[in-house]
Tab-separated table of C-alpha atoms (C1' of nucleotides) in Angstrom:
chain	number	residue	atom	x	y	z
A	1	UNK	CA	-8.556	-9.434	31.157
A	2	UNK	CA	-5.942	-7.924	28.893
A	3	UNK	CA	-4.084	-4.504	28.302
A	4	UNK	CA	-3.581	-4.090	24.650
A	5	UNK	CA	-0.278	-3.490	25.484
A	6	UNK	CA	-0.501	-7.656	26.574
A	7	UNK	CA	-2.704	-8.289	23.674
A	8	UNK	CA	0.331	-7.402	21.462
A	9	UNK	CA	3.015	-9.105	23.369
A	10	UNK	CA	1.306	-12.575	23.422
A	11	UNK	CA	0.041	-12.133	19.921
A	12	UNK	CA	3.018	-10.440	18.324
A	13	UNK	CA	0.786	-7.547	16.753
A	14	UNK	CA	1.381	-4.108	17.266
A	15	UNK	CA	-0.519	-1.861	19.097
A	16	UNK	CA	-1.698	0.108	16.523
A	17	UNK	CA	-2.525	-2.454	14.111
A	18	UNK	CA	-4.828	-4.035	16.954
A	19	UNK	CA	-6.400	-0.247	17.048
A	20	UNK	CA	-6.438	-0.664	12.911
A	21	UNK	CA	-8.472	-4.104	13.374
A	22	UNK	CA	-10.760	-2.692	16.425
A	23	UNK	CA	-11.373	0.251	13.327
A	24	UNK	CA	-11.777	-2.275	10.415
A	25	UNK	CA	-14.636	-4.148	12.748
A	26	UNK	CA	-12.085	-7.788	12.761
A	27	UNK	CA	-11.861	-7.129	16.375
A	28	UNK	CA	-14.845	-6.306	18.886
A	29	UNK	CA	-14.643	-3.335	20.606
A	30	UNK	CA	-13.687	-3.891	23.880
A	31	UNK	CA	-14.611	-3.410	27.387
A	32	UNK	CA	-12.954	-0.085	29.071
A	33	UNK	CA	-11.307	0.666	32.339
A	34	UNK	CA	-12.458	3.514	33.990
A	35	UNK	CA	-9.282	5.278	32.417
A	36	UNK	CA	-10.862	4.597	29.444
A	37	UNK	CA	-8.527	2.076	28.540
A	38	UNK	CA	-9.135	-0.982	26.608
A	39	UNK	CA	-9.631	-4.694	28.446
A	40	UNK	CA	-10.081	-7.989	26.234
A	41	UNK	CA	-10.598	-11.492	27.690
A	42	UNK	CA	-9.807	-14.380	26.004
A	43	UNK	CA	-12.042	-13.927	23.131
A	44	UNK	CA	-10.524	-11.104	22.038
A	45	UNK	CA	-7.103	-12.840	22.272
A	46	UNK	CA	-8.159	-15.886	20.197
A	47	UNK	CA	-9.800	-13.640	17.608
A	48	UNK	CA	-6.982	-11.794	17.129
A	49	UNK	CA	-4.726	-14.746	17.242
A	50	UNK	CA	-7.221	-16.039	13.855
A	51	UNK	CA	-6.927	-12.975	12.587
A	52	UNK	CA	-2.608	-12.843	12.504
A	53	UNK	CA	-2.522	-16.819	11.381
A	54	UNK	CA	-5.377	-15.396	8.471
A	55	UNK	CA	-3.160	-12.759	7.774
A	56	UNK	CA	0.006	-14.200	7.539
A	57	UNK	CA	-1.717	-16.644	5.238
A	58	UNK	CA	-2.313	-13.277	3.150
A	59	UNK	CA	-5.778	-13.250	3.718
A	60	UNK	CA	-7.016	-9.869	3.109
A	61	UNK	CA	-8.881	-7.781	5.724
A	62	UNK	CA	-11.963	-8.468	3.513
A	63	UNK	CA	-11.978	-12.450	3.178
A	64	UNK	CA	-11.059	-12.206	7.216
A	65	UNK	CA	-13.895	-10.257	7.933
A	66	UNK	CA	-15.642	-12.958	5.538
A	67	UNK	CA	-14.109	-15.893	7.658
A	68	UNK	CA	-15.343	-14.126	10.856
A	69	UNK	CA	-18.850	-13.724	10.401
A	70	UNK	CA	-18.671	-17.704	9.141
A	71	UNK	CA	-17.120	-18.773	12.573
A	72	UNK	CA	-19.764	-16.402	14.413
A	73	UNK	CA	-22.744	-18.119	12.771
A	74	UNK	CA	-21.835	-22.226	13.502
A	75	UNK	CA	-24.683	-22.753	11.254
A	76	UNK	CA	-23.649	-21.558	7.702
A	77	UNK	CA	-22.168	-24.353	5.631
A	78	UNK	CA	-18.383	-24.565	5.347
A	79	UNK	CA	-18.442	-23.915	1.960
A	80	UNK	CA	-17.273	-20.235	2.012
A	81	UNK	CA	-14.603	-21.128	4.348
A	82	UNK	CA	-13.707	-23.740	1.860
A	83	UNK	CA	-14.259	-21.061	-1.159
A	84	UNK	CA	-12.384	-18.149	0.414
A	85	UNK	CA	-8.680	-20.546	1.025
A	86	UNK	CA	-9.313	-22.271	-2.369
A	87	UNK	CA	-9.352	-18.239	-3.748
A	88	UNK	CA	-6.605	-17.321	-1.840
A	89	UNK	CA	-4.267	-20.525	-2.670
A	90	UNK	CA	-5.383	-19.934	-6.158
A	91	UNK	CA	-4.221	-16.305	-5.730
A	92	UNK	CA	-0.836	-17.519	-3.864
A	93	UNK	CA	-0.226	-19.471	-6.803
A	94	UNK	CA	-0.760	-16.983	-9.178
A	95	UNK	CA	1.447	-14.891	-7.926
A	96	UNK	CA	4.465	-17.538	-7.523
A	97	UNK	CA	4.141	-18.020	-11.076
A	98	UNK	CA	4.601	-14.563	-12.184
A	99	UNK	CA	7.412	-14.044	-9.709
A	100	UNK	CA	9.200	-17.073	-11.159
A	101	UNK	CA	8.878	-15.612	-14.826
A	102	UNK	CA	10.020	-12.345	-13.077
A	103	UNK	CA	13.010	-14.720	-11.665
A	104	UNK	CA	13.858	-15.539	-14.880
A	105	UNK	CA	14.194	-12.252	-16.924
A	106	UNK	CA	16.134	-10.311	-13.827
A	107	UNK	CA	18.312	-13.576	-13.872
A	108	UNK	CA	19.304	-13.032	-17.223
A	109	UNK	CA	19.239	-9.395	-17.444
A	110	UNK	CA	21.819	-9.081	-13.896
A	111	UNK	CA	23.721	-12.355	-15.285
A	112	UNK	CA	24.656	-10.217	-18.475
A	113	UNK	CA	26.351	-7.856	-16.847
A	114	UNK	CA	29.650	-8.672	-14.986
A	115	UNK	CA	29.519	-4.921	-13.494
A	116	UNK	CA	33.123	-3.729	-14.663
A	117	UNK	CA	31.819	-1.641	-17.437
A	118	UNK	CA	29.977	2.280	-17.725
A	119	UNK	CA	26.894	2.944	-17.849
A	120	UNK	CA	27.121	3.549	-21.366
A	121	UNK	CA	27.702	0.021	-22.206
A	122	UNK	CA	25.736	-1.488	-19.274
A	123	UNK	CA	24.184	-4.781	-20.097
A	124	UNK	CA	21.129	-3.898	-16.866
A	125	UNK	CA	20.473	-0.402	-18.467
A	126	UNK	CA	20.339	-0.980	-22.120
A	127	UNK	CA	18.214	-4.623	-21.357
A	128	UNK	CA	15.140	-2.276	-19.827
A	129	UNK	CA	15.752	0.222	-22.723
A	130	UNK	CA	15.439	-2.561	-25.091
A	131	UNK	CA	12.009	-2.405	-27.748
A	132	UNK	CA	12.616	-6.034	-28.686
A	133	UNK	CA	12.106	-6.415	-25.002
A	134	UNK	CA	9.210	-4.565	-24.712
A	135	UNK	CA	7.029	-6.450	-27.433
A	136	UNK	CA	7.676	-9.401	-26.180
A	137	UNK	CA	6.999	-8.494	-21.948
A	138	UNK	CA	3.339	-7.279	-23.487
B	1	UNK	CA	5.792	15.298	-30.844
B	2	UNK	CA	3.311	13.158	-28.105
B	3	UNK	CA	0.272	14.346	-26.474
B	4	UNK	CA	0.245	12.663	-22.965
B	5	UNK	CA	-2.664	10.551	-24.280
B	6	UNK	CA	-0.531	9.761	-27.474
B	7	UNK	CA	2.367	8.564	-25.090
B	8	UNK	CA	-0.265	6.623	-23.068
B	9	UNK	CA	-1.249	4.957	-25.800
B	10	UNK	CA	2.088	3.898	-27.159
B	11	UNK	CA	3.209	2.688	-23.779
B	12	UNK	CA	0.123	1.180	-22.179
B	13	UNK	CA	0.711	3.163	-19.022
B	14	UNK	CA	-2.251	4.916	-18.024
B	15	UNK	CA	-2.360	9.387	-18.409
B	16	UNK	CA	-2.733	10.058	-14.221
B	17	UNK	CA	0.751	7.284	-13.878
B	18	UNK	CA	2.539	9.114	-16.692
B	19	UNK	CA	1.675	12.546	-14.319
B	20	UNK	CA	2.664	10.466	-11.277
B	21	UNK	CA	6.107	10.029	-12.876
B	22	UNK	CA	6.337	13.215	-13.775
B	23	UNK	CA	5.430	14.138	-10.231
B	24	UNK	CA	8.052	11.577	-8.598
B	25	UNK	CA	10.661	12.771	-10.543
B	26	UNK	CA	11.090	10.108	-13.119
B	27	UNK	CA	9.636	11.690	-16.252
B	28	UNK	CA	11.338	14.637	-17.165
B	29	UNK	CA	8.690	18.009	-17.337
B	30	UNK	CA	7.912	18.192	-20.571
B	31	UNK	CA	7.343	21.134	-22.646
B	32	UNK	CA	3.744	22.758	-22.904
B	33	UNK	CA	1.560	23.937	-26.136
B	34	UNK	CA	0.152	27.279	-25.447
B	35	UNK	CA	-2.908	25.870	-24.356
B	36	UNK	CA	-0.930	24.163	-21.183
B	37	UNK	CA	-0.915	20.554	-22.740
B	38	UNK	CA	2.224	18.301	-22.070
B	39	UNK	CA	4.411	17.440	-25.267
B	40	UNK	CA	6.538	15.005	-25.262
B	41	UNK	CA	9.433	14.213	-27.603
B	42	UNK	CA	11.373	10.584	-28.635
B	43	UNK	CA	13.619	10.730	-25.580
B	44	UNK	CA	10.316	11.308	-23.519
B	45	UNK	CA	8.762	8.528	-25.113
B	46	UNK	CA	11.927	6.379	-24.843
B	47	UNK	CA	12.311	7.257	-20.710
B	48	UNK	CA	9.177	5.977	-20.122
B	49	UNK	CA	9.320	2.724	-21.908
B	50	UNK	CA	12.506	2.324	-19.644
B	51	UNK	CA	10.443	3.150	-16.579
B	52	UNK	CA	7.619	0.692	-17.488
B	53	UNK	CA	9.796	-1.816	-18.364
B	54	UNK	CA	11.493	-1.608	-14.924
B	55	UNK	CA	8.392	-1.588	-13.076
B	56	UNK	CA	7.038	-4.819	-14.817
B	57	UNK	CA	9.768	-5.904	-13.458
B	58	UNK	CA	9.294	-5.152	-9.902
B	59	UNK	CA	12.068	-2.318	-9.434
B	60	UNK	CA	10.457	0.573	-6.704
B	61	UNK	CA	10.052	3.448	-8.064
B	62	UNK	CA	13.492	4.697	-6.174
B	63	UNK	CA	15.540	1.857	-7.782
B	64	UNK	CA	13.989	3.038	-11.251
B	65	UNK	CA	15.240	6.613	-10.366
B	66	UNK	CA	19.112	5.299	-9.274
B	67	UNK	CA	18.843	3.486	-12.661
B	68	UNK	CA	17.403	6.340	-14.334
B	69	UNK	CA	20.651	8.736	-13.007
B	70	UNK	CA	23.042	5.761	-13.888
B	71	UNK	CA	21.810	6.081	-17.349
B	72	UNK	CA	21.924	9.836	-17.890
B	73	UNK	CA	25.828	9.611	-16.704
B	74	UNK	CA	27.244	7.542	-19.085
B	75	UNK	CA	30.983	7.570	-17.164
B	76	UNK	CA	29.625	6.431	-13.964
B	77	UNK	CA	30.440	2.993	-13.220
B	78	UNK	CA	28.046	-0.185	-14.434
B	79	UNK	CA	28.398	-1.757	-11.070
B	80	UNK	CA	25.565	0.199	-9.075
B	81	UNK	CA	23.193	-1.204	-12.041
B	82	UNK	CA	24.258	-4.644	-11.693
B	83	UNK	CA	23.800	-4.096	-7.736
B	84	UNK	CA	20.286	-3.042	-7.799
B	85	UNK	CA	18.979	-5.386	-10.577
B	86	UNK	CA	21.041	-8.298	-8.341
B	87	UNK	CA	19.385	-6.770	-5.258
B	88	UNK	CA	15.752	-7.136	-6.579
B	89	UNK	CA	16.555	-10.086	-7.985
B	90	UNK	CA	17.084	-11.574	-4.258
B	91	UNK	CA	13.561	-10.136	-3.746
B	92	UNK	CA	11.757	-11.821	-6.065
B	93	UNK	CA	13.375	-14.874	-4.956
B	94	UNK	CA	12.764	-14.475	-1.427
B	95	UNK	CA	8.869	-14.054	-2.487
B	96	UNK	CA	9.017	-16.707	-4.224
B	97	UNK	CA	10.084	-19.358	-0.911
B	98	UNK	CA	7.960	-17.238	1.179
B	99	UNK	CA	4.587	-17.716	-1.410
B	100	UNK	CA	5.666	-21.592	-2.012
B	101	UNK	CA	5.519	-22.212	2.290
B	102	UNK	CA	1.974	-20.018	1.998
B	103	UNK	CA	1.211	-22.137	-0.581
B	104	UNK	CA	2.012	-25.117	0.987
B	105	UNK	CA	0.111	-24.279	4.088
B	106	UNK	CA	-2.688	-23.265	2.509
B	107	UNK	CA	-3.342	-26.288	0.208
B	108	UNK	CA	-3.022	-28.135	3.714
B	109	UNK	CA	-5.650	-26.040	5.165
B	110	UNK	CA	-7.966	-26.181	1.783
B	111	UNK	CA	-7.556	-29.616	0.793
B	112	UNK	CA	-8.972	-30.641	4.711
B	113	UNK	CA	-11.911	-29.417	4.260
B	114	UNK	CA	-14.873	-31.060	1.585
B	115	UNK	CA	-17.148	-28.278	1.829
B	116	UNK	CA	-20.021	-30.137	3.136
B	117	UNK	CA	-19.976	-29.769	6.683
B	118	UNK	CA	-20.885	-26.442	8.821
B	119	UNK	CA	-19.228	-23.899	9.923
B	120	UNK	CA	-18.988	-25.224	13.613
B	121	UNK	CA	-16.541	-28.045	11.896
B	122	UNK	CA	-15.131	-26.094	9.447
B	123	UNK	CA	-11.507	-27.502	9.187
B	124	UNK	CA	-10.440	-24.098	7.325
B	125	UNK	CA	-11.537	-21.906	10.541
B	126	UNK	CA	-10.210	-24.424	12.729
B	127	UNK	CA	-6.868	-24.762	11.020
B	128	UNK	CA	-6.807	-20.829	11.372
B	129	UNK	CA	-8.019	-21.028	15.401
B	130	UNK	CA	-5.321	-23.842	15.655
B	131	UNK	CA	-2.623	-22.800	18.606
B	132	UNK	CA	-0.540	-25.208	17.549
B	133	UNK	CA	-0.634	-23.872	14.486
B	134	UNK	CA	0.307	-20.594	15.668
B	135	UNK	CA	3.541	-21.903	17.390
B	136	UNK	CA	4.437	-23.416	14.600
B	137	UNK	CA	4.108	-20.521	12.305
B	138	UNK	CA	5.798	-18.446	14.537
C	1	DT	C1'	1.266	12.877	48.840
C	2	DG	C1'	4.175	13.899	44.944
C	3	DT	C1'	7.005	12.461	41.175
C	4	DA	C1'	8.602	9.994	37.310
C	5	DA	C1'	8.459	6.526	34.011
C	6	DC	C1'	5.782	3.809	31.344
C	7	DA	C1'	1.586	2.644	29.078
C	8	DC	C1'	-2.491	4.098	27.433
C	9	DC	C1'	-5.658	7.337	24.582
C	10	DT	C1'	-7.400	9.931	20.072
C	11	DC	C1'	-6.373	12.147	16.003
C	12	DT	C1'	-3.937	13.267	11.895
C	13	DA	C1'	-1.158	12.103	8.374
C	14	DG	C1'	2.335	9.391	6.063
C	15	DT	C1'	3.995	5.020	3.391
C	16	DA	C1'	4.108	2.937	-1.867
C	17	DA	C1'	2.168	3.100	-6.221
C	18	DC	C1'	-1.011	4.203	-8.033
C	19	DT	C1'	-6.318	5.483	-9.056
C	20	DA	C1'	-10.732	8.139	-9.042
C	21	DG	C1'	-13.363	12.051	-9.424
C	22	DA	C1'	-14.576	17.068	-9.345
C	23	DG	C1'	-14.478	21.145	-11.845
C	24	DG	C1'	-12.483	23.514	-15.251
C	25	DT	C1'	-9.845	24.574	-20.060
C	26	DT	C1'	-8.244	23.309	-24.699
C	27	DC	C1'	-8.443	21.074	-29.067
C	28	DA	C1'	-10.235	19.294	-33.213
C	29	DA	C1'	-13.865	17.944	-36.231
C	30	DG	C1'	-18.275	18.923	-38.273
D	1	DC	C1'	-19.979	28.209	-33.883
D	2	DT	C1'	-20.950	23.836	-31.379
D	3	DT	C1'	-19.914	19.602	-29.427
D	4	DG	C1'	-17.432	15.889	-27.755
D	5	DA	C1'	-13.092	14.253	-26.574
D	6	DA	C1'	-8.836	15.152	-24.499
D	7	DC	C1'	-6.377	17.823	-21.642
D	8	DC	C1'	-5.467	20.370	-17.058
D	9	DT	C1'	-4.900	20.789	-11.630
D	10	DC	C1'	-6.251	19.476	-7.290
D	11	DT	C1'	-8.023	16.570	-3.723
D	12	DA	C1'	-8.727	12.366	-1.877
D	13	DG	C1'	-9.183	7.389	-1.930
D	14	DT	C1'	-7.195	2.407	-2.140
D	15	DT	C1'	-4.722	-1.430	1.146
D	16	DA	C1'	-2.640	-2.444	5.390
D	17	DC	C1'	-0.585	-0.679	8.076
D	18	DT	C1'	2.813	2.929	10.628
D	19	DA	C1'	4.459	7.304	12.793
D	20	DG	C1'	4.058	11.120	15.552
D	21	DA	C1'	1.783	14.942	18.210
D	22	DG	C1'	-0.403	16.067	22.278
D	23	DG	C1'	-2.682	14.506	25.931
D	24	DT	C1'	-4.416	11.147	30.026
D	25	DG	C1'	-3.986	7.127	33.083
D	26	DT	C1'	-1.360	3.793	35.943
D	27	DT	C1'	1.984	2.194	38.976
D	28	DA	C1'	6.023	2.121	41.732
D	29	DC	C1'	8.923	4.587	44.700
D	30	DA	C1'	10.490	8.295	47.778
DNA sequence: TGTAACACCTCTAGTAACTAGAGGTTCAAG
DNA sequence: CTTGAACCTCTAGTTACTAGAGGTGTTACA
């Protein structure tokens, strides 16, 4: 049986964000000493463990809690699983492509300015004050 | 003159983010018709194309406000412009390796699993349950 | 046994950048 | 004048945590 406090150190989440995912219903609430403190055995440890690999895949707390209830019925067909990464690769994707148009226009806007002017004249300032800028971002 | 709905309109940025702005300090406080309804002149309308331009590109809202002060001193130095537009330009491009290795890892995960099975052999919720995994991530 | 340090507890509220909704006032058109 | 749309302030919610206050429990040592 586990502390929380040893929960966190093998898991590398905090002790309050284990609280947070004992709140959000990821993790099962636990057994209690008769201090009232918390004790998990080694089911809580590997569900927590799935639940920091989901979320450093940016899972959110909602397709986790999805994922969970999959892995607790062996039954269901894989499918959702399958579903809920495609989504979230799809997402991850997304999200690399706007970044890399974002790349692109802070690239040019910080490249046009060497810094050794004023404000008044400053390449970063007047770029984001720029209207011809504006109807094309929309 | 611009009602706040007028300015919304013009600027695609919604009436309770203009009042947010306004709230954090990056819209000016406008004046008021008799009736208590914000009016907003050219500069007004100008600031906040400025703001929403900055926030499409991914500046916080206290960059936009060191930007913001850059601008309305016209002898201060261009540098501290070029510093924060450089500094969120490493962002975005730290994201960006950070979403390609999730997305990497993720088409791994998703591309292992058909779909067809069950949950029990559900490579998705295995892949996630993986230990090695989890050293490897770490 | 008493003490002290550390770990645990619950609860409230804050973070960033909005967003939603309640309950009210103002404005403009018919 | 009436009505509907737009405006107002205020409170609270969203997501995923995080911080801190005020208290209790646990363990090691004297």
């Amino acid at each position: 049986m586990y502390s929380i406090g040893e929960l966190s150190r093998r898991t590398n989440v905090k002790v309050p964000t284990i609280r947070y995912y004992e709140q959000t219903g990821l993790m099962s609430v636990p057994e209690r000493t008769h201090g009232n403190q918390r004790r998990y055995d080694n089911a809580g440890l590997e569900r927590l463990t799935f639940i920091k690999h989901a979320r450093e895949l940016g899972f959110t707390i909602e397709a986790i809690s999805s994922l969970i209830e999959l892995q607790d019925n062996p039954d269901r067909s894989c499918e959702a699983a399958t579903e809920i990464a495609s989504a979230q690769l799809g997402d991850v994707r997304a999200r690399i492509k706007k970044l890399r148009s974002l790349e692109k226009e802070l690239a040019r806007i910080a490249r046009g300015c060497d810094g050794e002017g004023k404000s008044s004249d400053c390449y970063v300032l007047e770029s984001l004050a720029d209207h011809h800028h504006c109807q094309q971002a929309h």
